[in-house]
PDB file of C-alpha atoms and ligand atoms in Angstrom:
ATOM      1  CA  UNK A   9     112.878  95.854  66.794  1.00 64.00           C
ATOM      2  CA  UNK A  10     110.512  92.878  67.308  1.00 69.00           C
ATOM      3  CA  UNK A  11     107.075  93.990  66.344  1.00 72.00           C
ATOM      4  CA  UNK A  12     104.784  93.683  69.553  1.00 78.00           C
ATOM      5  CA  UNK A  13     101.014  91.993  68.669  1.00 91.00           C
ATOM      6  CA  UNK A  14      98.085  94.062  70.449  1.00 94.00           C
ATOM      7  CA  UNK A  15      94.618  93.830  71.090  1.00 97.00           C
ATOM      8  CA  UNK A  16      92.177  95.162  68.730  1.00 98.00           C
ATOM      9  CA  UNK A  17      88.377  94.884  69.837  1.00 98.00           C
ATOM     10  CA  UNK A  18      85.729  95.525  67.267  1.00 98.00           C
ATOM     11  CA  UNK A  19      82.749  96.416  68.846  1.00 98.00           C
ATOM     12  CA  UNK A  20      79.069  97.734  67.120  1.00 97.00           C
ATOM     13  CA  UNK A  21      75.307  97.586  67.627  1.00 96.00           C
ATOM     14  CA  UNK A  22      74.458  93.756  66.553  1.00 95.00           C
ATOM     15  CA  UNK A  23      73.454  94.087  62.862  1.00 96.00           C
ATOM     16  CA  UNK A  24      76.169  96.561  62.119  1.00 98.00           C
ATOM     17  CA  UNK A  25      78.349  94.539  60.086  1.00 97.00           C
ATOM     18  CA  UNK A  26      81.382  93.737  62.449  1.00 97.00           C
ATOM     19  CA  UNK A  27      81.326  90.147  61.283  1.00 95.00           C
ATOM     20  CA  UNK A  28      81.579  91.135  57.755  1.00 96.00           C
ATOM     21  CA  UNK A  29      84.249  93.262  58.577  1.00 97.00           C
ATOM     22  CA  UNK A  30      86.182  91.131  60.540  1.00 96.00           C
ATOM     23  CA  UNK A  31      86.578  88.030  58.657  1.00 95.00           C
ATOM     24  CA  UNK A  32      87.715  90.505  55.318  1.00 96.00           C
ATOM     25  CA  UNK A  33      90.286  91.854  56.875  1.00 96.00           C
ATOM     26  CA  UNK A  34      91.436  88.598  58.193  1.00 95.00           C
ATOM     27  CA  UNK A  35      91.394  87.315  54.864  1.00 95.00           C
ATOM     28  CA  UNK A  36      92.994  90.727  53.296  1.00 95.00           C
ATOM     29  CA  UNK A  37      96.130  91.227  55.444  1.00 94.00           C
ATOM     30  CA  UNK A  38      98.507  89.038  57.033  1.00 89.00           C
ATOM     31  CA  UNK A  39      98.816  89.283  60.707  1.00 89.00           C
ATOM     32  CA  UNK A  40      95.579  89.292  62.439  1.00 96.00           C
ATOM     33  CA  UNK A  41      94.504  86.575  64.350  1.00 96.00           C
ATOM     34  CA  UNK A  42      90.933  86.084  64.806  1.00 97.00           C
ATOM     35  CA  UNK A  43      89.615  85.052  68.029  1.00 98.00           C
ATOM     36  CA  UNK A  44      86.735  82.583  68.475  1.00 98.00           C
ATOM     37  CA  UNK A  45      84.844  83.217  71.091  1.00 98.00           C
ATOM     38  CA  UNK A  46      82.580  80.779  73.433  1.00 98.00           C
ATOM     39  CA  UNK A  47      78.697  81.162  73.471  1.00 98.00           C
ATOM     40  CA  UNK A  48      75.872  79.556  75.319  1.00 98.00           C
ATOM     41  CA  UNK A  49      73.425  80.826  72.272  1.00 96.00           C
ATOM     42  CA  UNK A  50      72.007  78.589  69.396  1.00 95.00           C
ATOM     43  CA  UNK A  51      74.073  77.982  66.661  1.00 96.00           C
ATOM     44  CA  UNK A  52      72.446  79.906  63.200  1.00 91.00           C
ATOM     45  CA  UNK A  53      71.902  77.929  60.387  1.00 91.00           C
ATOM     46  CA  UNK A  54      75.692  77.474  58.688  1.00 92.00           C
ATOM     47  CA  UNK A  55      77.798  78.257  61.818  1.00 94.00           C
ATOM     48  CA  UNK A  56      79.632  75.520  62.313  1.00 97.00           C
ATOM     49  CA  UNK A  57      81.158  74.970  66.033  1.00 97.00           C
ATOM     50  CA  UNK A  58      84.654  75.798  66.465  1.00 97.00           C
ATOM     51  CA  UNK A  59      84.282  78.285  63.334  1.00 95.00           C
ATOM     52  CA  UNK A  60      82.201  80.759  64.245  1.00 94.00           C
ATOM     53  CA  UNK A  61      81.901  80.037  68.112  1.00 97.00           C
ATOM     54  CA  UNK A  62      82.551  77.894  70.446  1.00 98.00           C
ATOM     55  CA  UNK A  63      78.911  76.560  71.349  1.00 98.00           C
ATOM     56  CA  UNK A  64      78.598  75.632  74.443  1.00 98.00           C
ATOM     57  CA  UNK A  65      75.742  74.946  77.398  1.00 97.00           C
ATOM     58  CA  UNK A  66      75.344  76.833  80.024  1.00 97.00           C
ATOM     59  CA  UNK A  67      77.505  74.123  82.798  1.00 97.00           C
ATOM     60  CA  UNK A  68      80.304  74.412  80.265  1.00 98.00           C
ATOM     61  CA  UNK A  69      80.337  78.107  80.071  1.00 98.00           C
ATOM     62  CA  UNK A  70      80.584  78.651  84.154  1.00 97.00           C
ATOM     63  CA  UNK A  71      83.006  75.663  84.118  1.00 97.00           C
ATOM     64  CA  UNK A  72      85.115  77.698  81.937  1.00 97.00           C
ATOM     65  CA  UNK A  73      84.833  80.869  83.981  1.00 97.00           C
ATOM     66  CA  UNK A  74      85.433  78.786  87.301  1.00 98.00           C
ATOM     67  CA  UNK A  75      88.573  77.645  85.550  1.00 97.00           C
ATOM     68  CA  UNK A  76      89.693  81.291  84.906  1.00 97.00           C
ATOM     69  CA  UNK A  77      89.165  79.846  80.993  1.00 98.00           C
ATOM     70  CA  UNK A  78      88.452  83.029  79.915  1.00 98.00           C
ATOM     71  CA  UNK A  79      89.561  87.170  79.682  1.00 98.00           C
ATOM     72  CA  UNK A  80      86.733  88.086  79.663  1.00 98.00           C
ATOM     73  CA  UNK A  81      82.770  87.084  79.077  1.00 98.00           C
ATOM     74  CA  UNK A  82      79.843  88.934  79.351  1.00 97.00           C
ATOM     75  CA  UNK A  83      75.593  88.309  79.094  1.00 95.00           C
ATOM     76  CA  UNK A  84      74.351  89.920  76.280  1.00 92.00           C
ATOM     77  CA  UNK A  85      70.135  89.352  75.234  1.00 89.00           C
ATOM     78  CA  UNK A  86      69.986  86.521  77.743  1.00 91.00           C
ATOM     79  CA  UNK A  87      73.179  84.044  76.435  1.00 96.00           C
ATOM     80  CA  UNK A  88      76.644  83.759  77.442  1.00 97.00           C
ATOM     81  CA  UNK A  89      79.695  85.143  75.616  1.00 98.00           C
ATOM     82  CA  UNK A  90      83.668  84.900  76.248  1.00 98.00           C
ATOM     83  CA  UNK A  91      87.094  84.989  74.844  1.00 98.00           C
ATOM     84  CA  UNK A  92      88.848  81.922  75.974  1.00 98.00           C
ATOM     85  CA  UNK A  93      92.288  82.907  77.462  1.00 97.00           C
ATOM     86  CA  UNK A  94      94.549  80.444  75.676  1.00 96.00           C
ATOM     87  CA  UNK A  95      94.376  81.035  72.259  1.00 97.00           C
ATOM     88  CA  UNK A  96      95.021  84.825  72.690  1.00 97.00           C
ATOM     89  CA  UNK A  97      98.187  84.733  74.922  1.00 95.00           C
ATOM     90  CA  UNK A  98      99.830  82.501  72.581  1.00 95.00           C
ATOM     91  CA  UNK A  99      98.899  84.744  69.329  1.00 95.00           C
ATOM     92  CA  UNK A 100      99.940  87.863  71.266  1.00 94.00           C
ATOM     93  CA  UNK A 101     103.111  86.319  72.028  1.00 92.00           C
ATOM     94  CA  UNK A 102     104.037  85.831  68.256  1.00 93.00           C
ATOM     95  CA  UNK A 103     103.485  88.870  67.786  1.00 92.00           C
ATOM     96  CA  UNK A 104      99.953  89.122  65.795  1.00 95.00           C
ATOM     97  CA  UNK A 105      97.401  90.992  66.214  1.00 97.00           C
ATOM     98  CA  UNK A 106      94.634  89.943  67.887  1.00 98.00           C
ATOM     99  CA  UNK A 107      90.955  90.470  67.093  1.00 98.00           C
ATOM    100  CA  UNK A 108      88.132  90.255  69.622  1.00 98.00           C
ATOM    101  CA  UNK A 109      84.892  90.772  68.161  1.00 98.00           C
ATOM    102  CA  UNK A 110      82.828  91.290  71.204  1.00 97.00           C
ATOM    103  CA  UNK A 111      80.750  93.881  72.352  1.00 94.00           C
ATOM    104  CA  UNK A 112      80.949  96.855  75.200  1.00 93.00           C
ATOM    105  CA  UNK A 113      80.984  95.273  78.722  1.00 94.00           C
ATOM    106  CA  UNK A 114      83.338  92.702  77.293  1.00 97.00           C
ATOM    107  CA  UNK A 115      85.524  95.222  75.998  1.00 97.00           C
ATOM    108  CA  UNK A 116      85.668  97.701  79.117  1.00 96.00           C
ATOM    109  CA  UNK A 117      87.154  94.481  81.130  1.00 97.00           C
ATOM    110  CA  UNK A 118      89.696  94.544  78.310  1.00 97.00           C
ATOM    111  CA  UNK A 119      90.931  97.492  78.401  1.00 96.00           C
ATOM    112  CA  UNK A 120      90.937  97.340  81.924  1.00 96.00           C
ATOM    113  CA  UNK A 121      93.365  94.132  81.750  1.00 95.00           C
ATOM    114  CA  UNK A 122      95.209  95.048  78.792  1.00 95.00           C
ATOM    115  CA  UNK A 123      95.632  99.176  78.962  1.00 93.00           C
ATOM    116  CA  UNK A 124      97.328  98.883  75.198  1.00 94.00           C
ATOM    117  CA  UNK A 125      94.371  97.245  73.657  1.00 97.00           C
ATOM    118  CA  UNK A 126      92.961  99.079  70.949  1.00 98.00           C
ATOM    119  CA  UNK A 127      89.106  99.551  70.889  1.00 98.00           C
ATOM    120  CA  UNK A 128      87.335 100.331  67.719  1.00 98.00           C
ATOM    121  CA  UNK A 129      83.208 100.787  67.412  1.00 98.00           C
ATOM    122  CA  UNK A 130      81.911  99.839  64.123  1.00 98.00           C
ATOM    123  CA  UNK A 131      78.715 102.331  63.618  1.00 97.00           C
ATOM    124  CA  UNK A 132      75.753 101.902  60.859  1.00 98.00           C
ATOM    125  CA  UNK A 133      75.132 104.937  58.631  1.00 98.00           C
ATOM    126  CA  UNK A 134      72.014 105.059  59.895  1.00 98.00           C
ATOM    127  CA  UNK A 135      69.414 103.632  62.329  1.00 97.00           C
ATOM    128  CA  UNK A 136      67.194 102.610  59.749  1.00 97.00           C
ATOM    129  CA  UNK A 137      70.263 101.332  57.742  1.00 98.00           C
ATOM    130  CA  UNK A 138      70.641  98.706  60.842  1.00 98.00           C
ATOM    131  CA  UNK A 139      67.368  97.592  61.362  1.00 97.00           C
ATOM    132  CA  UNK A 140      67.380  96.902  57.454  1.00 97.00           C
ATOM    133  CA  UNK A 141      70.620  95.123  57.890  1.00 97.00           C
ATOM    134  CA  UNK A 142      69.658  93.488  61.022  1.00 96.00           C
ATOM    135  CA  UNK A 143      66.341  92.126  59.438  1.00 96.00           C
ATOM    136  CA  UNK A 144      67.708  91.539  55.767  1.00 96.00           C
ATOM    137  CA  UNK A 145      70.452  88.381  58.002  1.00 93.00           C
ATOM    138  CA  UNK A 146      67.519  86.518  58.312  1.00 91.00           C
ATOM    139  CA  UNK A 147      68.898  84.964  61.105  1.00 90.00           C
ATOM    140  CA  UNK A 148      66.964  86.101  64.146  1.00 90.00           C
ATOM    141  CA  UNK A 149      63.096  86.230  64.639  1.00 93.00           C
ATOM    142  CA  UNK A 150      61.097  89.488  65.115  1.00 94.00           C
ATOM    143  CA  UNK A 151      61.343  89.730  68.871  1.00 94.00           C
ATOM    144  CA  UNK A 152      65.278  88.692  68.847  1.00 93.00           C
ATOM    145  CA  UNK A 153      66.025  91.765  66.414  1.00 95.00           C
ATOM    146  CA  UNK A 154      63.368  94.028  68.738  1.00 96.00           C
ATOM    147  CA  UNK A 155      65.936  93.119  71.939  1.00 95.00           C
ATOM    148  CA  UNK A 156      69.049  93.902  69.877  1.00 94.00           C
ATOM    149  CA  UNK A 157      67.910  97.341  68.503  1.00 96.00           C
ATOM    150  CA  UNK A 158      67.046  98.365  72.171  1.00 96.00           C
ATOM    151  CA  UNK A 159      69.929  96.820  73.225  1.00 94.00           C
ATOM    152  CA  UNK A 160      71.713  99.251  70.255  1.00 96.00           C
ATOM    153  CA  UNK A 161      70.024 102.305  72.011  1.00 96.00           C
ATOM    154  CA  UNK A 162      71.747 101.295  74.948  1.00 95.00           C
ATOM    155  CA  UNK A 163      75.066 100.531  73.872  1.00 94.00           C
ATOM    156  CA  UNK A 164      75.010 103.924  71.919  1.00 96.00           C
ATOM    157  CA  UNK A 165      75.451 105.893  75.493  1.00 96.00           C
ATOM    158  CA  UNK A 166      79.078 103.745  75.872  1.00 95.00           C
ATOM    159  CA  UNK A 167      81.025 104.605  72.391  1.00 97.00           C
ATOM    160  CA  UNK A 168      82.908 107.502  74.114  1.00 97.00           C
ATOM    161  CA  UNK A 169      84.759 104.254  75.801  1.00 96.00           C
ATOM    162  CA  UNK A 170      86.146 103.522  72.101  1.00 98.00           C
ATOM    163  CA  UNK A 171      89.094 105.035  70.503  1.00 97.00           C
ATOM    164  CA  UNK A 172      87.829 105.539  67.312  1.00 98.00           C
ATOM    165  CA  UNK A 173      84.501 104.805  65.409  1.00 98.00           C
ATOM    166  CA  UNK A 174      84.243 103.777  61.738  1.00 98.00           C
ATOM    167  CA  UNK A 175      81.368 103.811  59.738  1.00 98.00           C
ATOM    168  CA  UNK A 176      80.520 100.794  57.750  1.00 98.00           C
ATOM    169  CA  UNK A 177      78.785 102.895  54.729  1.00 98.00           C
ATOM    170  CA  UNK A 178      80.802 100.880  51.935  1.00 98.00           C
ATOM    171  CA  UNK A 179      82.482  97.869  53.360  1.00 97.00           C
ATOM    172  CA  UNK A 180      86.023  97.761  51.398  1.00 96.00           C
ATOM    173  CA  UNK A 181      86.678 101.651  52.261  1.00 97.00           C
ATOM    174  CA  UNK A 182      85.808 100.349  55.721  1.00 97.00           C
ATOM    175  CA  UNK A 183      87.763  97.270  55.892  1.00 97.00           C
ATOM    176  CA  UNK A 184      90.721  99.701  54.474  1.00 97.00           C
ATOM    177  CA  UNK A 185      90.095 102.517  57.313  1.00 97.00           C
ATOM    178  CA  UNK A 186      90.401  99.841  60.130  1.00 97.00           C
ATOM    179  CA  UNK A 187      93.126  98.357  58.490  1.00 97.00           C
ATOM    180  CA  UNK A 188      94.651 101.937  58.642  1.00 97.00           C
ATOM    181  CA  UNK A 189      93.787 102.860  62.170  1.00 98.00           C
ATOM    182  CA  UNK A 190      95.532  99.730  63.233  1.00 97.00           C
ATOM    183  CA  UNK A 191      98.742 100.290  61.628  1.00 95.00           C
ATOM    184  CA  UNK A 192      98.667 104.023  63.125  1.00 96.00           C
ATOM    185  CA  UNK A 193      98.028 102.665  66.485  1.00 96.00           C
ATOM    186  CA  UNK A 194     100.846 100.572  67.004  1.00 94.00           C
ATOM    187  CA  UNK A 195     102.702 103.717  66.688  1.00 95.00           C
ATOM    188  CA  UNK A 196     101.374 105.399  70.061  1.00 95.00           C
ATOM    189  CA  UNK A 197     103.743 105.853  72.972  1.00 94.00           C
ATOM    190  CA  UNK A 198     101.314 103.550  75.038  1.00 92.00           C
ATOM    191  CA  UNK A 199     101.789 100.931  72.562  1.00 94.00           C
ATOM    192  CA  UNK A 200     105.725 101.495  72.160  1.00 93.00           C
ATOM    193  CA  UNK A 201     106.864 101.335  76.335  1.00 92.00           C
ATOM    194  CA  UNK A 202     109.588  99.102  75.943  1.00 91.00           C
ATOM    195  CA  UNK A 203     111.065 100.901  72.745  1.00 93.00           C
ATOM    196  CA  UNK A 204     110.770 104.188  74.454  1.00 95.00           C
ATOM    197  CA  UNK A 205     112.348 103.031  77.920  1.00 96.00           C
ATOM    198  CA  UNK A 206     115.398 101.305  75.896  1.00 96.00           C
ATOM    199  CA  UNK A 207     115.913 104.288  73.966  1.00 97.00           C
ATOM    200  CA  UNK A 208     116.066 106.249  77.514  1.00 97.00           C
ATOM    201  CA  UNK A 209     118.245 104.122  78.583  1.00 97.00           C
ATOM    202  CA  UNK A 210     121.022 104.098  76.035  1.00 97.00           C
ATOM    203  CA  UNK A 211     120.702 108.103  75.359  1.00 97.00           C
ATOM    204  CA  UNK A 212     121.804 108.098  79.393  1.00 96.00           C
ATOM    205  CA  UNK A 213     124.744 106.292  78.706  1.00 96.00           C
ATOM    206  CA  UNK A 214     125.502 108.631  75.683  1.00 95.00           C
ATOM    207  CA  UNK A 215     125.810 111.341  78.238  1.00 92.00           C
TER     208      UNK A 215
HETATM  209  P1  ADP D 320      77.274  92.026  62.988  1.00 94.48           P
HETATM  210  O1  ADP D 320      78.394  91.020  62.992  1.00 94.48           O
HETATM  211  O2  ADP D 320      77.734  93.398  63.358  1.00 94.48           O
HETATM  212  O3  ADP D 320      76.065  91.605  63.765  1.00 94.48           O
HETATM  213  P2  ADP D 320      77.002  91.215  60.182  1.00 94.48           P
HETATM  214  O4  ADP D 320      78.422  91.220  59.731  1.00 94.48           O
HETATM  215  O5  ADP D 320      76.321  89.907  60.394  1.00 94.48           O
HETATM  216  O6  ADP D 320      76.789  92.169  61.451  1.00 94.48           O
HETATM  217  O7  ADP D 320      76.183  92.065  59.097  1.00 94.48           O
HETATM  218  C1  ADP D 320      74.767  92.257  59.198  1.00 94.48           C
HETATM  219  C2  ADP D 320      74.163  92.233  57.799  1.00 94.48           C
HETATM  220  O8  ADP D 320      74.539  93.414  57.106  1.00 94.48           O
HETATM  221  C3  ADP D 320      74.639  91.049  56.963  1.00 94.48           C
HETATM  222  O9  ADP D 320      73.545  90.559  56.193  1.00 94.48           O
HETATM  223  C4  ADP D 320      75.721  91.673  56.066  1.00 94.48           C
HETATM  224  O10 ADP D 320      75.841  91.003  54.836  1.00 94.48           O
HETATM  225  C5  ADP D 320      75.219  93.092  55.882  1.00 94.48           C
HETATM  226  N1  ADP D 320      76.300  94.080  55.719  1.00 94.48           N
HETATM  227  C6  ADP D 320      77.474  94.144  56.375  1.00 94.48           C
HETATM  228  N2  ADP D 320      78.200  95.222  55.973  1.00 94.48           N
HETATM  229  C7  ADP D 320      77.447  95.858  55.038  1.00 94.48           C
HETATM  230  C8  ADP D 320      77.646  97.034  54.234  1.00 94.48           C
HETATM  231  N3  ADP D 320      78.764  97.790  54.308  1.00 94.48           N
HETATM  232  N4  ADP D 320      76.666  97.385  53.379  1.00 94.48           N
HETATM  233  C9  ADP D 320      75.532  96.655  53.286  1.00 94.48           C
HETATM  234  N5  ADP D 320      75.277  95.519  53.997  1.00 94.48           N
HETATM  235  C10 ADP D 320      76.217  95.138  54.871  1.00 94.48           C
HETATM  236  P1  5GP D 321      75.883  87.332  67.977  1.00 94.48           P
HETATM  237  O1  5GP D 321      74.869  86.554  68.781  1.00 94.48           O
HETATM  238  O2  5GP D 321      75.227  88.326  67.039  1.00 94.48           O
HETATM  239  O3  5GP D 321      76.904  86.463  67.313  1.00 94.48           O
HETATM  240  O4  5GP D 321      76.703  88.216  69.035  1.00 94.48           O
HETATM  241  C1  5GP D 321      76.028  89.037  69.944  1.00 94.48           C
HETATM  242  C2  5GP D 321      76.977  90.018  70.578  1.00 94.48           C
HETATM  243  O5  5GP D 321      77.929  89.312  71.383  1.00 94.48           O
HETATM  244  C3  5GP D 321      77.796  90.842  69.584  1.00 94.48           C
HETATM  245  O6  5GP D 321      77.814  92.197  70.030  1.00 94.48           O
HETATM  246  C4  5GP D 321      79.174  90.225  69.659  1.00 94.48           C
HETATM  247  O7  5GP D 321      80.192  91.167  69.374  1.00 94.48           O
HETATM  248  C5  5GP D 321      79.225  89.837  71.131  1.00 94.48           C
HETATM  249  N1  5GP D 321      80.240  88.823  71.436  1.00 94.48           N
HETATM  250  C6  5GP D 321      80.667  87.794  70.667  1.00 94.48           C
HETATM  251  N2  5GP D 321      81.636  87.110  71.280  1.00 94.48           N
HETATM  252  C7  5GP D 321      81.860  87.730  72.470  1.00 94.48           C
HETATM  253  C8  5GP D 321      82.784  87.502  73.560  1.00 94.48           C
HETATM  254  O8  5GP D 321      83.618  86.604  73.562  1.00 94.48           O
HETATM  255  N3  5GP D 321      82.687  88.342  74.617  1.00 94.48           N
HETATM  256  C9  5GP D 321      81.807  89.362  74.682  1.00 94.48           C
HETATM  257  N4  5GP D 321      81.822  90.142  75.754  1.00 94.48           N
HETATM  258  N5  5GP D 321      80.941  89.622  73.667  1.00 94.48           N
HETATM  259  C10 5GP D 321      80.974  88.814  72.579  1.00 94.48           C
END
């Protein structure tokens, strides 16, 4: 039986460590694809484009979305993100694993599209653990990691969208649990249609 690649969004309050996450088990196990997604927002010192994100202005984003370019794409803290559609058809259709790492409005028009995808929410031991996180990156000034932490208070109403949670206390029992929850959901009914309905089919002709 050909294994079937599915969607796996990783979601979690900015700060959280979904990036961390991510790109270990990437690294760890064979089979996940990775997608890069497009953003209008500033590249951080280090993120290279094309590795990280796709950076691009704002006429290139809404050319993209006029082009139907992209699953999905959502505004989060005043910049543009989306998945372009390409990359993750083609992945899907080999049969990886595909991992979005996008947050909740992006992820609802997933699951929407693609009733089999997988959605996981990546939670901080603590608030005070993700502001200390959050401010201990460096990588966003005072007022950027204010936004984010309200925008975390807002996002918090939306897990019960999400599957399952996992809490990033220590990040390799982490990176092991989603690892885990991944292999156990590809062995859902939802995920396993086609199997199921052949199966059906032959046991009829048994009778
Ligand atoms: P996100 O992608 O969710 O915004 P990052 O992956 O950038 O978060 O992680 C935010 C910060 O927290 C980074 O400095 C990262 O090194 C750190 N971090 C990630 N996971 C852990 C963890 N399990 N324990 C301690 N620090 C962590
Ligand atoms: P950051 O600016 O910290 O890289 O990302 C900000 C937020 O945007 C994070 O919650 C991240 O998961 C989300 N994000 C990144 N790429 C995408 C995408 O393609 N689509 C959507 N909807 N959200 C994304």
């Amino acid at each position: 039986m050909k294994r079937k690649g599915i969607l796996i969004v990783v979601s979690g309050f900015s700060g959280a460590g979904k990036g961390t996450l991510v790109k270990k088990l990437v690294e760890r196990y064979d089979n996940y694809a990775l997608s890069i997604s497009a953003t209008t927002r500033q590249p951080r010192p280090g993120e290279e484009d094309g590795r990280e994100y796709f950076f691009l202005k704002k006429e290139q984003f809404e050319q993209k979305i006029a082009e139907n370019g992209l699953i999905e794409y959502a505004c989060y803290c005043d910049n543009y993100y989306g998945t372009p559609r390409e990359y993750v058809e083609q992945q899907l259709s080999e049969g990886r694993d595909v991992i979005l790492e996008i947050e909740i409005q992006g992820a609802l028009r997933i699951k929407e599209q693609y009733d089999d995808a997988l959605l996981l929410f990546v939670m901080p031991p603590s608030a005070a653990e993700l502001r200390r996180r959050l401010v201990g990156r460096g990588t966003e000034p005072e007022e950027v990691i204010e936004k984010r932490m309200r925008r975390a208070a807002e996002e918090a109403q939306g897990i019960g969208a999400y599957e399952y949670i996992v809490v990033n206390d220590d990040l390799e029992t982490c990176v092991g649990q989603l690892h885990e929850i991944i292999l156990a959901a590809h062995n859902t009914p939802v995920r396993n249609r086609e199997f199921i309905e052949n199966i059906r089919t032959e046991l009829e002709g048994e009778k």
